Coordinates of C-alpha atoms and ligand atoms in Angstrom, one line a residue:
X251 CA 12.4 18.8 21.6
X252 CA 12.5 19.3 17.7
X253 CA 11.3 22.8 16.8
X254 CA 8.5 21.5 14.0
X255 CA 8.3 24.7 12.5
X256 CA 11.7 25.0 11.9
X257 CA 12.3 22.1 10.2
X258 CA 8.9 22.7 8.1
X259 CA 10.0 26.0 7.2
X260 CA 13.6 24.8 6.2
X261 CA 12.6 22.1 4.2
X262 CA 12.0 24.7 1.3
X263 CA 13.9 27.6 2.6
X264 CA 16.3 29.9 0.1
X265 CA 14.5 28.3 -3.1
X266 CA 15.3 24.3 -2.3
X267 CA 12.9 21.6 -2.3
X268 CA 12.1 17.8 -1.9
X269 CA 13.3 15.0 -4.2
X270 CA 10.6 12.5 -3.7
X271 CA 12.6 8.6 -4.5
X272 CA 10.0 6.7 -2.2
X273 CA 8.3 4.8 -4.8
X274 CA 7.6 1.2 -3.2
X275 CA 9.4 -1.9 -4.9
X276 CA 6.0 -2.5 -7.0
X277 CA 6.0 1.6 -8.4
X278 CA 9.8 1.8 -9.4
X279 CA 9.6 -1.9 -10.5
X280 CA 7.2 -0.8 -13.5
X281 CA 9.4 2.0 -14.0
X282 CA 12.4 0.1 -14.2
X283 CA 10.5 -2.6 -16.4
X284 CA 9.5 0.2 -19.0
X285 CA 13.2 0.8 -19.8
X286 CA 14.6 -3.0 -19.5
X287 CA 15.9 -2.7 -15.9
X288 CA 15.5 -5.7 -13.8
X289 CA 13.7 -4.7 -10.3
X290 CA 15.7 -5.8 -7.4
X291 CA 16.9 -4.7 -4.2
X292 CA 20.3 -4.0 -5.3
X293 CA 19.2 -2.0 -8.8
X294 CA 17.2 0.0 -6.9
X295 CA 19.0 0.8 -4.1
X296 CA 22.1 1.7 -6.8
X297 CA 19.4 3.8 -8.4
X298 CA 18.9 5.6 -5.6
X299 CA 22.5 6.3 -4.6
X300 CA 23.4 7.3 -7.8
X301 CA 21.0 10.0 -7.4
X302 CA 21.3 11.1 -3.6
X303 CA 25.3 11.5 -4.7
X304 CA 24.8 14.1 -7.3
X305 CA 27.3 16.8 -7.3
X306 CA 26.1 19.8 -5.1
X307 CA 22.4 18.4 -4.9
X308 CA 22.4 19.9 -1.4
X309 CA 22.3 23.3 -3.1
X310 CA 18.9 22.5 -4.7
X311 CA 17.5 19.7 -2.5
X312 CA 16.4 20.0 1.3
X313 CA 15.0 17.0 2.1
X314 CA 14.8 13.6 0.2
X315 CA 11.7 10.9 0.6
X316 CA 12.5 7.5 1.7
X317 CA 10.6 4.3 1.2
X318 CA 11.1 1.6 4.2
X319 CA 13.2 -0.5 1.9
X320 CA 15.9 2.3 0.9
X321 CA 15.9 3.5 5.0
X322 CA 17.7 0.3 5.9
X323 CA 19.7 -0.3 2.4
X324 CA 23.4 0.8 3.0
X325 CA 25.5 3.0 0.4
X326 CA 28.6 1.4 -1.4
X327 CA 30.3 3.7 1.1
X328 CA 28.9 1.2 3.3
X329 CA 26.4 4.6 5.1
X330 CA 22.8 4.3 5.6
X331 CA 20.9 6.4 3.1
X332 CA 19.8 8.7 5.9
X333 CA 23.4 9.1 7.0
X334 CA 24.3 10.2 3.1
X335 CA 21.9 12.4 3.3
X336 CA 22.7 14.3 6.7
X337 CA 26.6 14.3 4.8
X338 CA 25.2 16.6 2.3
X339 CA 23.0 18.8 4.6
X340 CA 19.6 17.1 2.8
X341 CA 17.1 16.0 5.6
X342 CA 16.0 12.4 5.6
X343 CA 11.7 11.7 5.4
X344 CA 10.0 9.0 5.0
X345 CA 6.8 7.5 3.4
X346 CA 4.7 5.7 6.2
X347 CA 1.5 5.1 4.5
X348 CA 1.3 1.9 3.2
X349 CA -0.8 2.5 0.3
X350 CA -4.4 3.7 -1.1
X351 CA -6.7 0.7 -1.2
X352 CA -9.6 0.8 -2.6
X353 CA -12.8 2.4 -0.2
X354 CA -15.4 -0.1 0.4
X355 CA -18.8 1.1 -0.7
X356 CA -17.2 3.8 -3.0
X357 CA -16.6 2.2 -6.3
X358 CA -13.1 3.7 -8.2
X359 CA -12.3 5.1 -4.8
X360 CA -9.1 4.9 -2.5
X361 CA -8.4 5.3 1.2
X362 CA -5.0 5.1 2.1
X363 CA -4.5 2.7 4.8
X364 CA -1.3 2.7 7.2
X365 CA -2.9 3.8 11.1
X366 CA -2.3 0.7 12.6
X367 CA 1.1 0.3 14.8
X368 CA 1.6 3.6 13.2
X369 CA 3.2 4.9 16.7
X370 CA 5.9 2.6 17.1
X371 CA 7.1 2.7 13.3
X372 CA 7.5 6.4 13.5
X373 CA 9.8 5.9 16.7
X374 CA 11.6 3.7 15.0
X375 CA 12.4 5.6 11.8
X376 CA 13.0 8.6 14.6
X377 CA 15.6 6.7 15.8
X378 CA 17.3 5.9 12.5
X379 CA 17.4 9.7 11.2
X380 CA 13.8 10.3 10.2
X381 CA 13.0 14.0 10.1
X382 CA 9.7 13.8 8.4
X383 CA 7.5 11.4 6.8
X384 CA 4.8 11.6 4.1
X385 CA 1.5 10.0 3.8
X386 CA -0.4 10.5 0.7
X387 CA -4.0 10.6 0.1
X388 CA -5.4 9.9 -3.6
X389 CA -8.7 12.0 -4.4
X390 CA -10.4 10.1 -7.8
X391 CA -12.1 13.6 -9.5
X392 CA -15.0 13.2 -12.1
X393 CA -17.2 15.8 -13.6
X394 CA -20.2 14.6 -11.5
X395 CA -20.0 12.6 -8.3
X396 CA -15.9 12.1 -7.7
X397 CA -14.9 13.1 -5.0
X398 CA -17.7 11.9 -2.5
X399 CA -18.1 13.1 0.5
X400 CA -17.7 9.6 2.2
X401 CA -14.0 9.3 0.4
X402 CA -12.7 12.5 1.0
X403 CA -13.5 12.7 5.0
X404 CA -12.1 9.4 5.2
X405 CA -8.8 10.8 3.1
X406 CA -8.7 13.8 5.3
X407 CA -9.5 12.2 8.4
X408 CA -6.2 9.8 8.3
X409 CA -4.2 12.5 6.8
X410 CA -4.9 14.4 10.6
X411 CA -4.4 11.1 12.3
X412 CA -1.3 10.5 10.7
X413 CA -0.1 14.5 11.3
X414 CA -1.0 14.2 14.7
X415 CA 0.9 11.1 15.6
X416 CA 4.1 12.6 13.8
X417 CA 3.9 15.5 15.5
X418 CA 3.8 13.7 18.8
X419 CA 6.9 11.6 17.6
X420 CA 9.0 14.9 17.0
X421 CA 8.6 14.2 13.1
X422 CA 7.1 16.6 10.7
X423 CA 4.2 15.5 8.4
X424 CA 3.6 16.0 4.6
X425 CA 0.3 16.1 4.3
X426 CA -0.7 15.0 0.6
X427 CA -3.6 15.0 -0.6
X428 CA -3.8 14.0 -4.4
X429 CA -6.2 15.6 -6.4
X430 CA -5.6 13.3 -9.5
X431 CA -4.5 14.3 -13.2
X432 CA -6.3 11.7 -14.9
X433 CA -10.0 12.7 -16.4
X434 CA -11.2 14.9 -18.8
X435 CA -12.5 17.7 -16.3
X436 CA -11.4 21.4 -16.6
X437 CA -9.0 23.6 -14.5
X438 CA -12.5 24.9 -12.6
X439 CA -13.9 21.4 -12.2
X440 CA -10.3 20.9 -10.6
X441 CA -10.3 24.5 -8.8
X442 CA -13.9 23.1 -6.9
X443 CA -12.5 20.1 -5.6
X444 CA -9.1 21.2 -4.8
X445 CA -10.8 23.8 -2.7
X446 CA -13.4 21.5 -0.6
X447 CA -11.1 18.9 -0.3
X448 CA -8.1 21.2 1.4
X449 CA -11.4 22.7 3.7
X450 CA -11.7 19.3 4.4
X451 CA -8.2 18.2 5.2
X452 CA -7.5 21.2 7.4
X453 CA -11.1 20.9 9.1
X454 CA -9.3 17.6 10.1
X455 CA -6.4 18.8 11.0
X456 CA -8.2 21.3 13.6
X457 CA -10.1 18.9 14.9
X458 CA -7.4 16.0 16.0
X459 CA -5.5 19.1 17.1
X460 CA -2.2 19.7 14.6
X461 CA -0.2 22.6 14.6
X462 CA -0.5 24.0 11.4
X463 CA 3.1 25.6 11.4
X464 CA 4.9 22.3 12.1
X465 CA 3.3 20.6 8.9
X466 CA 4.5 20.8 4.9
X467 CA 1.5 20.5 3.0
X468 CA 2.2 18.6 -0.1
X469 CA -1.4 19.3 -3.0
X470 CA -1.4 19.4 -6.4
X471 CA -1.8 21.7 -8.7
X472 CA -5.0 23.1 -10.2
X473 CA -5.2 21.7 -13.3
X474 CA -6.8 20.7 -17.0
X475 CA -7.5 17.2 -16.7
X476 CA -5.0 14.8 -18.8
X477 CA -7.4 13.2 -20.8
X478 CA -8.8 16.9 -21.4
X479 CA -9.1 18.9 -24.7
X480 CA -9.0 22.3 -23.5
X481 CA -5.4 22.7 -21.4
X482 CA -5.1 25.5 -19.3
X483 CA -1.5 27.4 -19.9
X484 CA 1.0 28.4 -17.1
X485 CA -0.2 31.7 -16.1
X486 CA -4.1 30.3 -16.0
X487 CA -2.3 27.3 -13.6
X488 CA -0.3 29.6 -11.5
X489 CA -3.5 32.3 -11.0
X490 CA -6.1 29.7 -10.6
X491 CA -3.7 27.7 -8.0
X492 CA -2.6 30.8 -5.9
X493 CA -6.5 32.0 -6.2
X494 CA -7.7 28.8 -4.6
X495 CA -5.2 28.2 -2.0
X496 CA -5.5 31.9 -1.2
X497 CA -9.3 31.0 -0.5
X498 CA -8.5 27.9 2.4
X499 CA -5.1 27.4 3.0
X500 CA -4.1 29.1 6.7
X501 CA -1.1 31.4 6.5
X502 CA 0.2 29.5 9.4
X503 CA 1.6 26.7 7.3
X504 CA 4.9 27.3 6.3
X505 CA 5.5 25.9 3.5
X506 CA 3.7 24.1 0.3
X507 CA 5.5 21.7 -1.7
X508 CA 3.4 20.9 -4.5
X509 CA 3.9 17.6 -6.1
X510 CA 4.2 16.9 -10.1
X511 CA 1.7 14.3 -9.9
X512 CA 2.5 13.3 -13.8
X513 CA 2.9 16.5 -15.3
X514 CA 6.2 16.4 -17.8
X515 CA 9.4 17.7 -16.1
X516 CA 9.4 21.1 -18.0
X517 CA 5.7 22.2 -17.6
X518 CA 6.4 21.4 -13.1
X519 CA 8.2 23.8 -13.7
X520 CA 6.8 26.2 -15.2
X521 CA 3.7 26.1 -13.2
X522 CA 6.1 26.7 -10.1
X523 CA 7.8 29.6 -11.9
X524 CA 4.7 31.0 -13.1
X525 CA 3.5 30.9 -9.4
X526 CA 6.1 32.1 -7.7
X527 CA 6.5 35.2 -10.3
X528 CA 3.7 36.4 -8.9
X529 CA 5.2 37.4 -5.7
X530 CA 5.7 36.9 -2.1
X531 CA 2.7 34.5 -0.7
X532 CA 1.6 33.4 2.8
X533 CA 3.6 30.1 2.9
X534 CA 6.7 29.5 1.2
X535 CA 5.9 27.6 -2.7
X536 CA 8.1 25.1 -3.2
X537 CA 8.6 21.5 -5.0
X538 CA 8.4 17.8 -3.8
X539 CA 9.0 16.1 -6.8
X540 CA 9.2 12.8 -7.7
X541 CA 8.4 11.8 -11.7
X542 CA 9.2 15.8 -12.5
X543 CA 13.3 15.0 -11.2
X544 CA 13.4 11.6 -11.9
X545 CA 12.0 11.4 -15.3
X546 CA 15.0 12.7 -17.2
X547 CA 17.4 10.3 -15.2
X548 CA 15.9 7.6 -15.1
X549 CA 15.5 7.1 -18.5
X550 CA 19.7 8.0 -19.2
X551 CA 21.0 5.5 -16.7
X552 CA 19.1 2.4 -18.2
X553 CA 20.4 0.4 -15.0
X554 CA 24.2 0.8 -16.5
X555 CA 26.4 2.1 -14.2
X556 CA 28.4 3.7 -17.5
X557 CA 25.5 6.5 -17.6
X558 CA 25.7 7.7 -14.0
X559 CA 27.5 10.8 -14.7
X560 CA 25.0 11.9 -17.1
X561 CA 22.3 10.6 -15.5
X562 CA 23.5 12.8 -12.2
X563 CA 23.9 15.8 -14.8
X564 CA 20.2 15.2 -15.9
X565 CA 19.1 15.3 -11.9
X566 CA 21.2 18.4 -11.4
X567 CA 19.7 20.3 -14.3
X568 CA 16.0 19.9 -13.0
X569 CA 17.0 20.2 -9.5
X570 CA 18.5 23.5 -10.0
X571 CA 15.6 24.6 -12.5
X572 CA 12.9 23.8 -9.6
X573 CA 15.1 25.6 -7.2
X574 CA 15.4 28.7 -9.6
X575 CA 11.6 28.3 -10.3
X576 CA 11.1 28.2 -6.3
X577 CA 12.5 31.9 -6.0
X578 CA 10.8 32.9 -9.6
X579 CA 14.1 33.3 -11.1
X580 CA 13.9 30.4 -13.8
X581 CA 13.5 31.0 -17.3
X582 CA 14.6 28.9 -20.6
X583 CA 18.2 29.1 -20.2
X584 CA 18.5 26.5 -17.6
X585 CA 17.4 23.9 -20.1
X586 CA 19.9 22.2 -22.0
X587 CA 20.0 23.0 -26.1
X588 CA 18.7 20.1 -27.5
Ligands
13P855 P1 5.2 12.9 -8.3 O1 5.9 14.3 -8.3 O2 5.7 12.0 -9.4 O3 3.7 13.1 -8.4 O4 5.5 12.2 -7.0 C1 5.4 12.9 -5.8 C2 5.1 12.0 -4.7 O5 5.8 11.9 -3.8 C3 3.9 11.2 -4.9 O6 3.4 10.7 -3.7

């Protein structure tokens, strides 16, 4: 039987973290389109070796997200993508909710759908490598009414389902839920909701009967709104975010891997740094990246394979600044001098 906890606790163990590449074809498509790359299987499945092959990304990375497209896509080596990973001691997720849709009844608000046949998927991606899978929830937050309470028990109680059913299949869950960066609330508007939805999520979880120390929770930060005038600094981040998760997060889960959630590359760092200076915490605080990594190479490799290298340089840089961040050891020197 898989020992849940150990895999949850060695996602993130000795300062590495998640590389999150399990955008679906419509999400990377609009990335690709911003920079001029044309959106098809093969350019995206290239995309995604190039990156998975970086030089020593095993020291940095410990598990990688899928999306169902890239599980079955083979490697030029002619390897499945979960068999690349295994190669470099990176273990294999992948994302099995298929999507938020909007909540009927609850204008500007999302439930993520993905329940149904759920059981039989996650034997199947068991059975090609899967070691966990993700499903993220998307929390809309206003100054007044967003969250309501009908959204976010909906969010949490499919999060529980979905942890529960993994946990059956021998899979560890990420549970996400997404408190969103867009709006003009501040960091304590953020700090409230944060807090009742993670009661909420874990009230869940207790009550479809998950083992807390077999799951990665995956939040976001407590933040200044984007759209915002008043931005909360690092330290303010870090202290607010450790205060609130303090508050309602069990000490049984092992490990947090907090996603970037469209924060720039440099400031997910930071934050993480500036958290994990503060010393030891209940779980271990880690990254599960996905724009924060992928931002820099992205935007170098332009869908030309002449800019792998440096794109794979780019990847290693934020990689290994996370990871350094992860064991509050990070400080300006791993950035390159512009
Ligand atoms: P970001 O770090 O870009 O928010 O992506 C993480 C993720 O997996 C979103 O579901």
């Amino acid at each position: 039987m898989t020992d849940l906890h150990a895999v949850a606790t060695d996602l993130l163990a000795n300062g590495r973290g998640i590389l999150a590449i399990d955008e679906t074809p419509g999400t990377i498509g609009g990335r690709f389109e911003k920079l001029g790359i044309e959106s098809t299987p093969e350019n995206r499945s290239a995309y995604r070796e190039l990156l998975i092959t970086t030089p020593d990304l095993g020291s940095w990375i410990g598990g990688a997200i899928l999306q169902d497209e890239t599980f079955s896509q083979k490697t030029t080596s002619g390897t499945t993508f979960p068999e690349e990973l295994a190669k470099r001691n990176i273990a294999a997720g992948i994302k099995v909710d298929t999507g938020a849709k909007p909540l009927a009844g609850h204008p500007n608000e999302k439930v993520t759908e993905g329940l149904d046949g759920l059981r039989d998927r996650l034997a199947a991606y068991k059975e090609k490598g899967a070691v966990f899978a993700k499903w993220r929830a998307v929390y809309t937050i206003d100054d007044e009414v967003a969250p309501t309470p009908g959204a976010s028990q909906a969010n949490a109680h499919a999060l529980a389902r979905y942890a529960a059913l993994c946990q059956e299949a021998g899979i560890v869950p990420i549970v996400e839920p997404e408190v969103m960066l867009e709006g003009a609330h501040s960091i304590e508007r953020c700090a409230e909701v944060t807090a009742n939805t993670l009661r909420g999520v874990f009230n869940e979880l207790a009550a479809q009967r998950v083992d807390l120390r077999g799951i990665v929770l995956k939040p976001s930060m407590v933040v200044s709104g984007k759209a915002g005038e008043a931005k909360a600094g690092p330290d303010e981040v870090a202290d607010t975010t450790l205060r609130v998760f303090a508050e309602v997060v069990p000490a049984a889960v092992p490990s947090i891997a907090f996603l970037s959630g469209g924060q720039t590359p440099v400031q997910a760092t930071e934050h993480l740094q500036a958290m994990n200076s503060r010393g030891q915490q209940p779980w271990q605080v880690g990254f599960s990246y996905g724009r924060a990594l992928q931002d820099d190479p992205l935007s170098i490799w332009k869908g030309d394979s002449a800019n792998t290298e440096k794109a794979q340089e780019a990847l290693a840089v934020r990689a290994k600044a996370n990871a350094a961040a992860s064991k509050g050891e990070y400080d300006a020197s791993y950035e390159p001098a512009s």
